[in-house]
XYZ file of C-alpha atoms in Angstrom:
783
model
C 10.937 28.495 -21.559
C 14.613 27.882 -20.924
C 17.511 30.126 -22.214
C 19.904 28.982 -24.662
C 23.501 29.001 -24.208
C 24.970 31.725 -26.344
C 28.373 30.658 -26.128
C 27.507 27.354 -27.302
C 24.865 27.915 -30.010
C 22.196 29.991 -31.659
C 19.258 28.255 -32.696
C 17.924 30.870 -34.828
C 21.269 31.988 -36.242
C 21.824 28.513 -37.616
C 18.403 28.465 -39.083
C 19.151 31.442 -40.862
C 22.358 30.118 -42.161
C 20.703 27.304 -43.705
C 17.687 29.489 -44.861
C 20.262 31.926 -46.868
C 21.862 28.865 -48.161
C 18.505 27.413 -49.522
C 17.467 30.662 -50.648
C 20.482 31.264 -52.730
C 20.123 27.659 -54.348
C 16.476 28.455 -55.082
C 17.288 31.858 -56.938
C 19.764 29.618 -59.196
C 22.823 32.412 -58.411
C 25.802 30.477 -58.825
C 28.373 33.201 -59.592
C 31.574 33.282 -57.529
C 31.080 36.974 -57.055
C 27.993 36.586 -55.363
C 29.530 33.941 -53.099
C 32.361 36.279 -52.283
C 30.020 38.977 -51.573
C 28.078 37.182 -48.984
C 30.784 35.194 -47.411
C 31.419 37.798 -44.948
C 27.827 38.309 -44.080
C 27.264 34.699 -43.489
C 30.111 34.382 -41.386
C 28.805 36.817 -38.839
C 25.577 34.614 -38.746
C 27.499 31.511 -38.194
C 26.824 29.990 -34.664
C 29.410 28.768 -32.585
C 27.552 25.172 -32.537
C 28.920 21.633 -31.560
C 30.273 19.731 -34.489
C 27.692 17.281 -34.155
C 24.525 19.457 -33.642
C 22.144 19.518 -36.668
C 19.421 21.733 -37.254
C 15.733 20.761 -39.206
C 13.915 23.782 -40.701
C 10.739 23.432 -42.693
C 8.335 25.995 -43.906
C 5.964 26.893 -47.047
C 8.121 30.108 -47.583
C 11.293 31.603 -46.945
C 12.157 35.156 -47.529
C 15.560 36.822 -46.922
C 15.439 40.624 -47.268
C 19.155 41.458 -47.422
C 18.865 45.384 -47.089
C 16.781 45.181 -43.757
C 19.112 42.366 -42.721
C 15.752 40.148 -41.997
C 15.135 36.535 -42.541
C 11.355 35.327 -42.340
C 9.805 31.870 -42.998
C 5.951 31.571 -43.287
C 3.507 28.850 -43.603
C 3.946 25.624 -41.204
C 7.015 26.450 -39.765
C 8.985 23.754 -37.845
C 12.217 24.211 -36.261
C 14.190 21.298 -34.269
C 17.338 21.810 -32.940
C 19.444 20.751 -29.920
C 16.363 19.530 -28.299
C 14.088 22.472 -28.903
C 10.984 22.073 -31.082
C 9.163 25.062 -32.484
C 5.877 25.322 -34.364
C 4.287 28.789 -35.633
C 2.816 30.201 -38.482
C 5.656 32.727 -39.015
C 8.866 33.465 -37.500
C 10.956 36.414 -38.369
C 14.811 37.202 -37.395
C 16.045 40.763 -37.271
C 19.703 40.300 -37.561
C 20.420 43.905 -36.452
C 18.414 43.752 -32.992
C 18.998 40.024 -32.404
C 15.322 39.383 -31.940
C 13.063 36.714 -32.896
C 9.396 37.528 -33.759
C 7.004 34.602 -33.936
C 3.415 34.646 -34.496
C 0.555 32.524 -34.801
C -0.418 29.414 -32.826
C 3.363 29.212 -31.423
C 4.126 25.756 -29.881
C 7.616 25.583 -28.279
C 8.742 21.896 -26.777
C 11.713 22.446 -24.235
C 14.421 19.766 -23.955
C 12.835 18.838 -20.612
C 9.579 18.304 -21.784
C 7.703 21.429 -20.964
C 5.307 22.872 -23.509
C 4.971 26.603 -23.974
C 1.773 28.067 -26.205
C 1.269 31.752 -27.228
C 0.106 33.896 -29.775
C 2.919 36.246 -30.097
C 6.445 35.945 -29.155
C 9.261 38.493 -29.014
C 12.381 37.301 -27.603
C 16.172 37.710 -27.900
C 17.865 34.755 -30.053
C 19.230 33.160 -26.938
C 15.680 33.220 -25.291
C 17.179 35.046 -22.542
C 14.861 38.151 -22.575
C 11.689 38.946 -24.181
C 8.009 39.082 -24.378
C 5.120 36.778 -25.055
C 1.303 37.548 -25.074
C -1.729 35.014 -24.471
C 0.485 32.498 -23.373
C 0.114 29.078 -21.603
C 2.760 26.599 -20.093
C 2.300 22.927 -19.481
C 4.942 21.478 -17.376
C 5.892 17.872 -17.025
C 4.369 17.069 -13.800
C 0.989 18.317 -15.788
C 0.606 21.857 -13.835
C -0.607 24.719 -15.922
C 0.298 28.408 -15.923
C -1.635 30.661 -18.078
C -1.412 34.606 -18.760
C -2.435 37.596 -20.678
C 1.256 38.543 -21.093
C 4.583 37.177 -19.956
C 8.275 38.462 -19.974
C 11.494 36.696 -19.784
C 14.241 38.399 -17.886
C 18.122 37.622 -17.711
C 17.512 34.088 -18.672
C 16.389 33.303 -15.381
C 13.145 34.738 -14.565
C 9.647 34.364 -16.217
C 7.102 36.924 -15.005
C 3.615 36.153 -15.944
C 0.787 38.969 -15.703
C -2.672 38.493 -14.874
C -2.058 34.584 -14.633
C -3.724 31.490 -13.554
C -2.085 28.328 -11.893
C -3.607 24.697 -11.491
C -2.976 21.141 -11.945
C -5.020 19.159 -14.382
C -4.027 15.421 -14.948
C -7.458 14.422 -16.377
C -6.963 17.110 -19.283
C -4.065 14.900 -20.938
C -7.115 12.547 -21.976
C -10.164 15.246 -21.431
C -9.398 18.467 -22.842
C -12.537 19.761 -21.838
C -12.012 18.992 -18.093
C -11.793 21.710 -15.760
C -9.884 21.522 -12.744
C -11.925 21.671 -9.319
C -9.409 24.432 -7.924
C -7.076 27.224 -9.490
C -5.074 30.072 -8.180
C -5.618 33.631 -9.885
C -2.718 35.820 -9.198
C -1.921 39.562 -10.342
C 1.521 38.333 -11.110
C 3.328 35.019 -11.056
C 7.303 34.743 -11.022
C 9.073 31.497 -12.164
C 12.439 31.827 -11.000
C 14.885 29.337 -12.708
C 17.850 29.910 -10.327
C 15.972 29.414 -7.086
C 13.336 26.777 -8.992
C 10.337 28.429 -7.266
C 6.881 29.795 -8.303
C 6.062 32.842 -6.500
C 2.330 34.108 -6.548
C 1.609 37.499 -5.803
C -1.903 39.140 -4.826
C -3.474 35.839 -5.441
C -6.741 34.311 -4.374
C -7.606 30.721 -4.141
C -10.785 29.386 -6.014
C -12.657 26.285 -5.463
C -15.693 25.110 -7.410
C -15.281 28.566 -9.335
C -15.721 30.627 -5.897
C -12.915 32.378 -4.332
C -12.386 31.046 -0.646
C -9.260 32.645 0.394
C -6.832 35.649 -0.596
C -3.263 35.108 -0.438
C -0.807 38.202 -0.541
C 2.089 36.221 -1.486
C 2.563 32.433 -1.733
C 5.707 30.510 -2.884
C 6.099 26.721 -4.192
C 8.750 24.793 -5.390
C 8.527 24.339 -9.380
C 8.032 20.975 -11.008
C 11.837 20.282 -11.103
C 11.966 20.318 -7.257
C 11.533 17.154 -5.398
C 12.058 18.266 -1.841
C 12.095 21.493 -0.444
C 12.116 22.783 3.459
C 8.959 24.903 4.582
C 5.595 24.468 6.123
C 3.196 22.152 5.075
C -0.440 22.284 4.973
C -2.224 22.323 8.466
C -3.830 18.904 9.701
C -7.208 19.068 11.334
C -8.767 16.630 13.596
C -11.795 15.853 15.947
C -12.000 12.929 18.194
C -14.621 12.544 21.130
C -12.189 12.539 24.069
C -9.278 14.589 22.428
C -11.520 17.150 21.196
C -10.618 19.558 18.084
C -7.168 19.624 17.064
C -4.819 21.662 14.334
C -1.451 20.316 13.621
C 1.505 22.813 12.009
C 3.877 20.433 10.140
C 7.443 21.735 9.030
C 9.235 19.824 6.484
C 13.143 20.088 6.558
C 15.178 18.657 3.807
C 18.357 18.322 5.242
C 20.288 16.807 2.403
C 19.737 14.719 -0.706
C 19.548 11.433 1.308
C 18.206 12.892 4.650
C 14.939 14.714 5.759
C 12.615 15.316 8.750
C 9.161 16.591 9.818
C 7.978 18.087 12.899
C 4.516 18.788 13.754
C 2.824 20.624 16.529
C -0.837 19.749 17.241
C -2.972 21.695 19.540
C -5.699 19.432 21.038
C -8.654 21.575 22.720
C -9.231 18.817 25.467
C -5.681 17.613 25.846
C -2.974 20.472 25.242
C -0.148 20.301 22.637
C 0.868 16.904 20.935
C 4.580 17.183 19.557
C 5.775 14.675 16.934
C 8.869 14.274 14.960
C 10.017 11.835 12.204
C 13.523 11.618 10.733
C 14.256 9.959 7.628
C 17.875 8.932 6.126
C 18.209 6.862 2.922
C 21.279 4.864 2.648
C 22.535 3.221 -0.580
C 20.751 0.029 0.531
C 17.892 0.907 2.473
C 15.931 3.305 4.735
C 15.689 4.215 8.169
C 12.912 6.091 9.879
C 12.917 7.221 13.545
C 9.761 8.598 15.103
C 9.159 10.340 18.226
C 5.886 11.940 20.256
C 4.738 13.207 23.386
C 2.139 15.185 25.188
C 1.441 16.716 28.775
C -2.395 15.796 29.024
C -4.239 18.911 30.399
C -7.666 16.970 31.088
C -7.173 13.263 32.014
C -10.927 13.353 33.555
C -12.143 12.980 29.740
C -11.138 9.435 29.651
C -12.787 6.473 31.205
C -12.038 6.398 35.099
C -9.346 3.672 35.988
C -7.655 3.538 32.429
C -4.228 4.072 31.735
C -5.317 7.179 29.595
C -7.012 8.656 32.713
C -4.036 7.774 35.190
C -1.185 9.162 32.960
C -0.295 12.949 32.541
C 3.179 12.877 30.715
C 3.026 10.385 27.862
C 5.370 9.711 24.759
C 6.636 7.425 22.273
C 9.827 6.557 20.487
C 10.229 4.140 17.330
C 12.622 3.016 14.972
C 12.037 1.095 11.744
C 14.755 0.179 9.277
C 14.756 -1.883 5.889
C 18.099 -2.814 4.041
C 19.223 -5.013 1.356
C 22.413 -6.657 1.877
C 22.275 -8.180 -1.868
C 19.558 -9.095 -4.299
C 18.807 -12.299 -2.138
C 19.330 -11.340 1.618
C 17.385 -8.431 3.464
C 17.387 -7.573 7.292
C 15.333 -4.934 9.261
C 13.437 -4.072 12.325
C 10.725 -2.072 13.723
C 10.503 -1.203 17.233
C 8.069 0.797 19.210
C 8.871 2.019 22.920
C 6.002 3.893 24.890
C 5.533 5.670 28.263
C 2.331 3.343 28.716
C 0.543 0.690 26.575
C -2.106 2.926 24.925
C -0.485 5.945 24.035
C 0.076 5.715 20.168
C -3.620 4.140 19.950
C -5.257 6.866 22.008
C -3.874 9.579 19.784
C -3.960 7.741 16.607
C -0.465 8.253 15.612
C 0.163 7.027 12.188
C 1.238 3.432 11.535
C 1.448 2.930 15.376
C -2.284 3.050 16.260
C -3.244 -0.755 15.864
C -4.538 -3.013 18.858
C -1.268 -4.971 18.449
C 2.137 -3.561 17.458
C 4.579 -5.908 16.330
C 7.921 -5.341 17.210
C 10.440 -7.381 15.307
C 13.862 -7.834 13.985
C 14.639 -10.067 10.985
C 17.078 -11.237 8.495
C 15.428 -13.176 5.453
C 17.417 -14.886 2.430
C 15.607 -16.094 -0.656
C 17.165 -18.570 -3.152
C 15.881 -20.427 -6.129
C 15.000 -23.336 -3.823
C 15.732 -22.559 -0.416
C 14.301 -19.895 1.949
C 15.746 -18.624 5.095
C 14.051 -16.384 7.641
C 15.235 -15.523 11.317
C 12.993 -13.068 13.663
C 12.786 -11.812 17.080
C 9.264 -10.485 18.172
C 7.662 -9.137 21.230
C 3.950 -7.957 20.857
C 2.786 -4.712 22.029
C -0.784 -4.919 23.162
C -2.547 -1.226 23.221
C -5.242 -1.214 25.639
C -6.426 0.975 28.394
C -5.516 -1.527 31.093
C -3.307 0.208 33.610
C -1.714 -2.889 34.786
C -0.778 -3.832 31.184
C -2.024 -7.570 31.896
C -2.244 -8.397 28.198
C 0.922 -7.142 27.357
C 2.758 -8.984 30.085
C 1.052 -12.315 28.974
C 2.470 -12.053 25.459
C 5.627 -13.907 24.738
C 9.233 -12.761 23.603
C 9.887 -15.048 20.753
C 12.633 -16.042 18.535
C 11.981 -17.958 15.281
C 14.112 -19.474 12.706
C 12.574 -20.843 9.700
C 14.504 -22.725 6.869
C 13.187 -24.675 3.990
C 14.753 -26.343 1.002
C 13.916 -28.441 -2.030
C 16.330 -30.527 -3.724
C 17.271 -29.359 -7.122
C 17.486 -32.941 -8.720
C 14.870 -35.729 -8.294
C 15.373 -38.288 -5.619
C 14.204 -41.619 -6.569
C 12.012 -40.134 -9.011
C 10.391 -37.706 -6.586
C 10.691 -34.360 -4.879
C 12.455 -34.231 -1.872
C 11.812 -31.164 0.534
C 13.248 -30.163 4.011
C 11.986 -27.819 6.753
C 13.822 -26.656 9.998
C 12.020 -24.558 12.876
C 13.890 -23.291 15.842
C 11.595 -21.444 18.354
C 12.595 -19.653 21.753
C 9.854 -18.258 23.914
C 9.907 -16.410 27.316
C 6.665 -15.244 28.934
C 6.825 -13.483 32.205
C 3.113 -14.165 33.303
C 0.727 -16.806 33.112
C -1.910 -16.347 30.207
C -4.853 -18.205 31.288
C -8.494 -17.944 29.760
C -10.782 -19.095 32.590
C -14.466 -19.784 32.712
C -14.920 -20.937 36.305
C -16.716 -24.509 36.296
C -16.114 -24.954 32.490
C -12.997 -24.542 31.180
C -9.497 -23.580 31.503
C -7.548 -22.477 28.585
C -3.871 -22.193 29.376
C -2.785 -19.889 26.020
C 0.634 -19.475 27.536
C 2.525 -20.558 30.590
C 5.085 -18.462 32.611
C 8.694 -19.489 31.880
C 10.840 -20.164 29.000
C 10.683 -23.042 26.412
C 12.769 -24.150 23.352
C 11.984 -26.095 20.318
C 14.116 -27.509 17.555
C 12.187 -29.325 14.735
C 13.532 -30.940 11.495
C 11.562 -32.777 9.002
C 12.030 -34.247 5.517
C 9.272 -35.120 2.854
C 9.729 -37.199 0.036
C 6.727 -37.622 -2.820
C 6.395 -38.701 -6.217
C 3.437 -38.790 -8.741
C 2.559 -41.413 -11.040
C -0.117 -41.772 -13.651
C -1.772 -44.959 -13.623
C -3.520 -46.617 -16.645
C -6.984 -45.308 -16.905
C -5.873 -41.955 -15.805
C -5.669 -42.180 -11.948
C -3.054 -40.213 -10.258
C -1.233 -41.613 -7.379
C 1.005 -39.771 -5.230
C 2.838 -41.709 -2.321
C 4.459 -39.646 0.161
C 6.902 -40.549 3.181
C 7.599 -38.057 5.955
C 10.000 -38.084 9.024
C 10.060 -35.405 11.579
C 11.827 -34.942 14.977
C 11.522 -32.445 17.692
C 13.774 -31.547 20.635
C 12.833 -29.400 23.694
C 13.851 -27.900 26.515
C 11.402 -26.801 29.024
C 11.516 -24.545 32.071
C 8.251 -23.700 32.505
C 5.568 -23.301 35.425
C 3.393 -26.285 35.809
C -0.385 -25.285 34.774
C -1.286 -27.035 38.140
C -4.570 -28.748 39.001
C -6.792 -26.734 36.731
C -5.405 -29.067 33.699
C -7.113 -31.914 33.097
C -4.597 -33.249 30.805
C -0.999 -35.143 31.361
C 1.085 -32.423 31.269
C 4.899 -33.212 31.079
C 6.946 -31.851 33.774
C 10.425 -32.815 32.551
C 13.051 -30.319 31.614
C 13.909 -31.797 28.208
C 11.925 -33.967 25.720
C 12.049 -35.555 22.512
C 9.554 -36.874 19.987
C 9.388 -38.153 16.460
C 6.926 -38.806 13.867
C 7.017 -41.137 10.822
C 4.430 -40.896 8.185
C 3.376 -43.054 5.113
C 0.797 -41.718 2.958
C -0.887 -42.305 -0.325
C -3.184 -39.764 -2.414
C -5.191 -41.148 -5.375
C -6.989 -38.647 -7.853
C -9.328 -39.403 -10.620
C -9.744 -36.309 -12.729
C -12.673 -36.858 -14.848
C -13.268 -34.077 -17.998
C -16.639 -33.395 -19.429
C -16.852 -31.181 -22.254
C -20.291 -29.645 -23.635
C -20.892 -27.338 -26.483
C -20.462 -24.104 -24.415
C -18.731 -25.435 -21.060
C -16.132 -27.748 -19.872
C -16.299 -29.477 -16.379
C -13.801 -31.364 -14.364
C -15.010 -33.742 -11.592
C -12.203 -35.045 -9.411
C -12.628 -37.827 -6.540
C -10.059 -37.600 -3.973
C -9.000 -40.026 -1.429
C -5.929 -39.790 0.866
C -4.609 -42.172 3.617
C -1.844 -41.343 6.352
C -0.448 -44.144 8.134
C 1.163 -42.863 11.398
C 1.842 -43.932 15.092
C 0.285 -42.164 17.905
C 1.341 -38.268 18.719
C 3.778 -38.579 21.408
C 3.165 -36.163 24.614
C -0.231 -35.326 23.148
C -1.586 -32.317 25.046
C 1.400 -32.625 27.351
C 3.856 -29.899 26.026
C 3.282 -26.148 25.655
C 1.352 -25.254 22.625
C 2.337 -21.681 21.248
C 1.970 -21.616 17.569
C -0.641 -24.325 16.931
C -3.570 -22.587 19.171
C -5.703 -21.489 16.212
C -7.463 -24.417 14.454
C -10.413 -24.288 12.169
C -11.281 -27.491 10.290
C -12.926 -26.497 6.673
C -12.573 -27.395 3.038
C -9.309 -25.542 2.610
C -7.187 -28.082 5.011
C -9.393 -31.054 4.186
C -6.487 -32.776 2.194
C -3.632 -31.394 4.502
C -1.400 -34.065 5.764
C -1.048 -32.132 9.080
C -4.028 -30.023 9.855
C -2.790 -28.386 12.851
C -1.423 -24.759 12.311
C 1.800 -24.772 13.789
C 4.795 -26.879 14.807
C 3.802 -27.399 18.346
C 1.178 -30.191 17.792
C 1.782 -33.074 15.208
C -1.352 -34.958 13.926
C -0.704 -38.740 14.913
C -2.835 -41.860 14.218
C -3.902 -43.221 10.957
C -6.385 -41.075 8.905
C -8.228 -41.148 5.648
C -9.646 -38.001 3.846
C -12.037 -38.570 1.139
C -13.583 -35.864 -1.240
C -14.642 -34.543 -4.430
C -13.513 -31.415 -6.071
C -15.319 -29.903 -8.857
C -14.588 -27.054 -11.607
C -16.612 -25.666 -14.438
C -15.764 -22.693 -16.845
C -18.356 -21.425 -19.537
C -18.011 -19.665 -22.578
C -20.465 -16.939 -21.263
C -17.450 -16.013 -18.733
C -19.122 -17.940 -15.429
C -17.003 -20.046 -13.526
C -18.102 -22.701 -10.833
C -15.916 -24.399 -8.159
C -16.394 -26.787 -5.284
C -15.036 -28.958 -2.822
C -16.918 -31.417 -0.362
C -15.673 -34.036 1.723
C -15.008 -35.877 5.122
C -12.113 -37.044 7.288
C -11.924 -40.600 8.986
C -9.971 -41.535 11.899
C -8.977 -45.341 11.267
C -6.664 -46.154 14.107
C -4.337 -45.004 16.966
C -4.806 -42.100 19.065
C -6.891 -39.243 17.765
C -4.833 -36.159 18.237
C -8.028 -33.861 18.087
C -9.853 -35.749 20.897
C -6.872 -35.462 23.421
C -6.785 -32.694 26.010
C -4.518 -29.832 25.301
C -3.523 -26.670 27.163
C -5.579 -24.492 24.680
C -8.056 -27.141 24.017
C -6.815 -27.234 20.254
C -9.102 -29.516 18.238
C -11.897 -29.577 20.839
C -15.272 -29.036 19.092
C -13.608 -28.849 15.929
C -15.573 -31.377 14.092
C -12.507 -33.981 13.872
C -12.616 -35.437 17.445
C -14.834 -38.516 16.587
C -14.162 -41.298 14.405
C -16.081 -39.705 11.489
C -15.420 -35.932 10.972
C -18.082 -33.299 10.166
C -18.626 -32.888 6.711
C -16.872 -29.744 5.006
C -17.889 -27.999 1.837
C -17.057 -25.016 -0.136
C -18.671 -23.541 -3.191
C -18.032 -20.583 -5.074
C -19.175 -18.895 -8.560
C -17.968 -15.982 -10.375
C -19.711 -13.969 -13.158
C -18.362 -11.933 -15.859
C -20.821 -9.293 -14.553
C -18.675 -8.742 -11.462
C -20.996 -10.647 -9.298
C -19.462 -13.436 -6.958
C -20.633 -15.734 -4.477
C -18.779 -17.956 -1.926
C -20.303 -20.380 0.627
C -18.453 -22.708 2.750
C -19.570 -24.554 5.970
C -19.153 -27.479 8.465
C -22.071 -29.720 8.967
C -22.615 -32.373 11.833
C -21.877 -35.633 10.537
C -25.084 -37.141 12.293
C -27.650 -34.848 11.593
C -26.483 -32.320 9.468
C -26.712 -29.513 11.953
C -24.959 -26.364 10.720
C -21.854 -25.851 12.965
C -19.775 -23.456 11.080
C -20.860 -21.374 7.899
C -19.186 -18.545 6.261
C -21.119 -16.788 3.197
C -20.364 -13.760 0.801
C -22.196 -12.034 -1.893
C -20.387 -9.381 -3.742
C -20.280 -7.205 -6.705
C -17.658 -5.530 -8.345
C -18.323 -3.064 -11.256
C -17.396 0.287 -12.687
C -19.919 2.472 -10.832
C -20.660 0.521 -7.511
C -19.071 -2.439 -5.483
C -20.792 -3.978 -2.731
C -20.307 -7.258 -0.597
C -22.087 -8.875 2.489
C -20.680 -11.596 4.849
C -22.559 -13.727 6.999
C -20.551 -15.611 9.659
C -21.951 -18.266 12.123
C -19.924 -20.008 14.690
C -21.790 -22.561 16.860
C -20.892 -22.608 20.494
C -17.437 -24.274 21.255
C -17.601 -24.815 25.058
C -14.347 -26.722 25.463
C -12.693 -24.090 22.883
C -13.713 -21.179 25.309
C -16.722 -19.836 23.232
C -20.063 -20.250 25.426
C -22.809 -19.071 22.808
C -23.252 -18.724 19.211
C -21.697 -16.202 17.393
C -23.631 -14.795 14.376
C -22.403 -11.636 12.529
C -23.288 -9.886 9.269
C -20.679 -7.578 7.906
C -21.783 -5.080 4.876
C -19.670 -2.856 2.915
C -20.488 -1.017 -0.412
C -19.349 1.968 -2.661
C -21.000 3.804 -5.350
C -19.396 6.054 -7.762
C -21.436 8.859 -9.377
C -20.958 12.079 -11.296
C -17.514 11.222 -12.682
C -15.062 11.598 -9.546
C -17.510 11.443 -6.621
C -18.359 8.376 -4.660
C -20.230 7.478 -1.314
C -19.361 4.314 0.766
C -20.399 2.990 3.817
C -20.093 -0.536 6.099
C -22.007 -1.772 9.012
C -21.225 -4.839 11.300
C -24.316 -6.256 13.210
C -24.122 -8.844 15.847
C -26.916 -10.738 15.589
C -27.180 -12.480 19.295
C -26.708 -9.374 20.967
C -28.793 -7.318 18.361
C -26.094 -4.596 18.337
C -24.478 -2.678 15.523
C -20.975 -3.256 16.643
C -19.092 -1.174 13.928
C -20.278 1.192 11.458
C -19.087 4.024 9.251
C -19.940 6.346 5.850
C -18.106 8.712 3.885
C -17.910 10.574 0.722
C -15.057 11.000 -1.530
C -14.235 13.071 -4.897
C -10.981 12.167 -6.677
C -9.717 13.306 -9.994
C -6.249 12.772 -9.640
C -5.506 16.613 -9.005
C -7.896 16.961 -6.109
C -8.714 14.373 -3.544
C -11.706 15.160 -0.853
C -13.043 12.611 1.710
C -15.148 12.807 4.743
C -15.551 9.532 6.830
C -17.451 8.820 10.186
C -16.326 5.774 12.109
C -18.036 4.454 15.224
C -16.969 1.215 17.174
C -18.698 -0.157 20.261
C -16.644 -0.169 23.306
C -17.404 -3.612 25.247
C -14.269 -3.686 27.225
C -13.060 -0.185 27.758
C -10.000 -0.541 25.716
C -10.839 2.128 22.963
C -10.390 5.715 24.148
C -12.593 7.199 21.446
C -16.038 5.211 20.504
C -16.237 7.616 17.642
C -14.346 9.805 15.130
C -14.871 12.170 12.343
C -12.029 12.318 9.546
C -11.732 14.464 6.745
C -9.170 15.166 3.970
C -8.614 17.561 1.300
C -5.547 17.335 -1.067
C -4.481 19.545 -3.665
C -1.620 18.266 -6.128
C 1.424 20.228 -6.052
C 0.117 21.954 -3.187
C -0.337 19.738 -0.053
C -2.972 18.284 2.061
C -5.542 19.337 4.793
C -6.091 16.567 6.887
C -8.904 16.319 9.666
C -8.382 13.118 11.509
C -8.246 9.583 10.363
C -9.703 8.850 6.920
C -8.770 5.021 6.638
C -11.557 2.995 6.045
C -10.513 -0.538 6.296
C -13.812 -2.155 5.535
C -13.588 -1.186 2.245
C -9.844 -2.366 1.556
C -10.816 -4.900 -0.785
C -11.630 -2.650 -3.407
């Protein structure tokens, strides 16, 4: 409840003034003498209110006791003035004492939105002082206070006796819902000046049972967004770090600046210090993070790893995101560590991934063009004391620009693409299987490449419904090379020159013939597709560094791509035809079907996928022969939430399964589940010597309103081992969140410091969080 401003207005005085006037009219008294007699009395009641202030008073009965100087309104009393709205069965104003007495199902809505419920209210006419019986307060952030009695003092403090404090978001839609937790206090003091809520002699109750006694507890009220103070402790337990308790302190430095410092005691490794400083500017946000520890027991870690060799470990990170204007943004995120595995070992939030991408960027987005400039450095977090994997990663600067002409050119669409890439690597990245294959994933040295490409295409609809799309494309590359020769281990024709240029001209034609079938309860579109691309041979095929086109998978998703390579470093050359059939079906029952099947043919020239390559891109891909493997994809969506997808690649000669991905899932209100089977046949030339067969499963089941359980398992069929697994349970009613998670990952290369971990989190809205370890469960992100 808020106090009114006595100097500006008095709500009840205005109500009485209007009430007396109404009563005079009702009695039919129009004698000038009566007006003269009452004018002095009314002047004393007239409030000092703004000229535009208006009062609305509604009641079944109004009584003015002139002798007792009281005004009483009864029956469905409603008062609306200056943003305050009051409802009661009866309101009585005593002019002599200046007090308001309201009774019966009182409801007062303040201008800020808070709602006060009570049975009896005895307050001064400015709400500055008074008493309230059997009261309840609901704030705008859906917290609730209830008390047997309350007292308002000096217009600043509201004292509640025998009170209960809780948060209850579901109560807005489910009045019978009871919060999982509440705090009962002998006295609760809400201070409007300090904007705090102090609970005295309180006990915290969970599931209706007291679990903690709190002599004094002070919380910011609902008007406070940020306040300095200690946060709830954070708990954790991992295999090699032991049990840990973290004490975080939050410091609200200024309206645009704050910081959090945390000290975590780990039973096996000592004290971990963490800090995060955040500063918001008018156009963005900067975050600075630091952490450090002096390890007590290095022997807990695997011998020979960086975790076991280092004593003093630490990191510093900076992240910025800024908006220059609505179209241009820039930013960075940089991590510097004392060693290459500190953040991952100690599970530092946002820094504990296997690969951390350091980058700075500048991005512009227009209506028909796009600009992106980035600098990269890849921080590989593993236990290798020599940081071999990290030293093999490149430092790169990449510029991408794309543009589409706003007007048609020769009746078609003209678009352009520019890419500039600079690469520097300090160490040769060689994946070697002696006597079988050498894959040069990166050469030592520097390289520069500038690529520019123009593409024009136009769509015609010929008689009979055939859709024809002719295409012309021209591309040029300029390269500067200062890289170490791969040596005799490479069987291809590597270009040793310091500079090189190459070009590619493409003329293509696509023909589609969509056929529509309409039934009584369904519609189907069957679309045969054929493409022909005529091109010269790829220049320097396999003889130039390949940095961005190393990953290559031939499947139904790229069957109709003009250039099937994944990046700019390789160009698809030679004349090729792609033929396939696309199908889409929809049913009135809500079912949907979709599918693609097809094959690619090398018609002439040099087959880029059959040439040698530093990383063997294209080898064993299914495109290295005249006739490619068959690729197909089928999917079904059901209105019940069931879905299934199947994609695969079959040998062109004997239809042997080369690659397959099958997913079956269900997404419902109470439970969700998915199972994915992946099979990749051995690709010896591509560096994979054995078949890879894996099953991934994940499921979650919601029961008893707000409770749910979940789990996930990844099973390696060939090695007959569960490589990853985890399970957990969660309660979430928007006010209370409880989660318990167990995760285990099989360590095959000693890069994981902790093979298993247990995480728990309990969060009380408006109070804070209690964390034990990490409760993220990536396998269920698709929910």
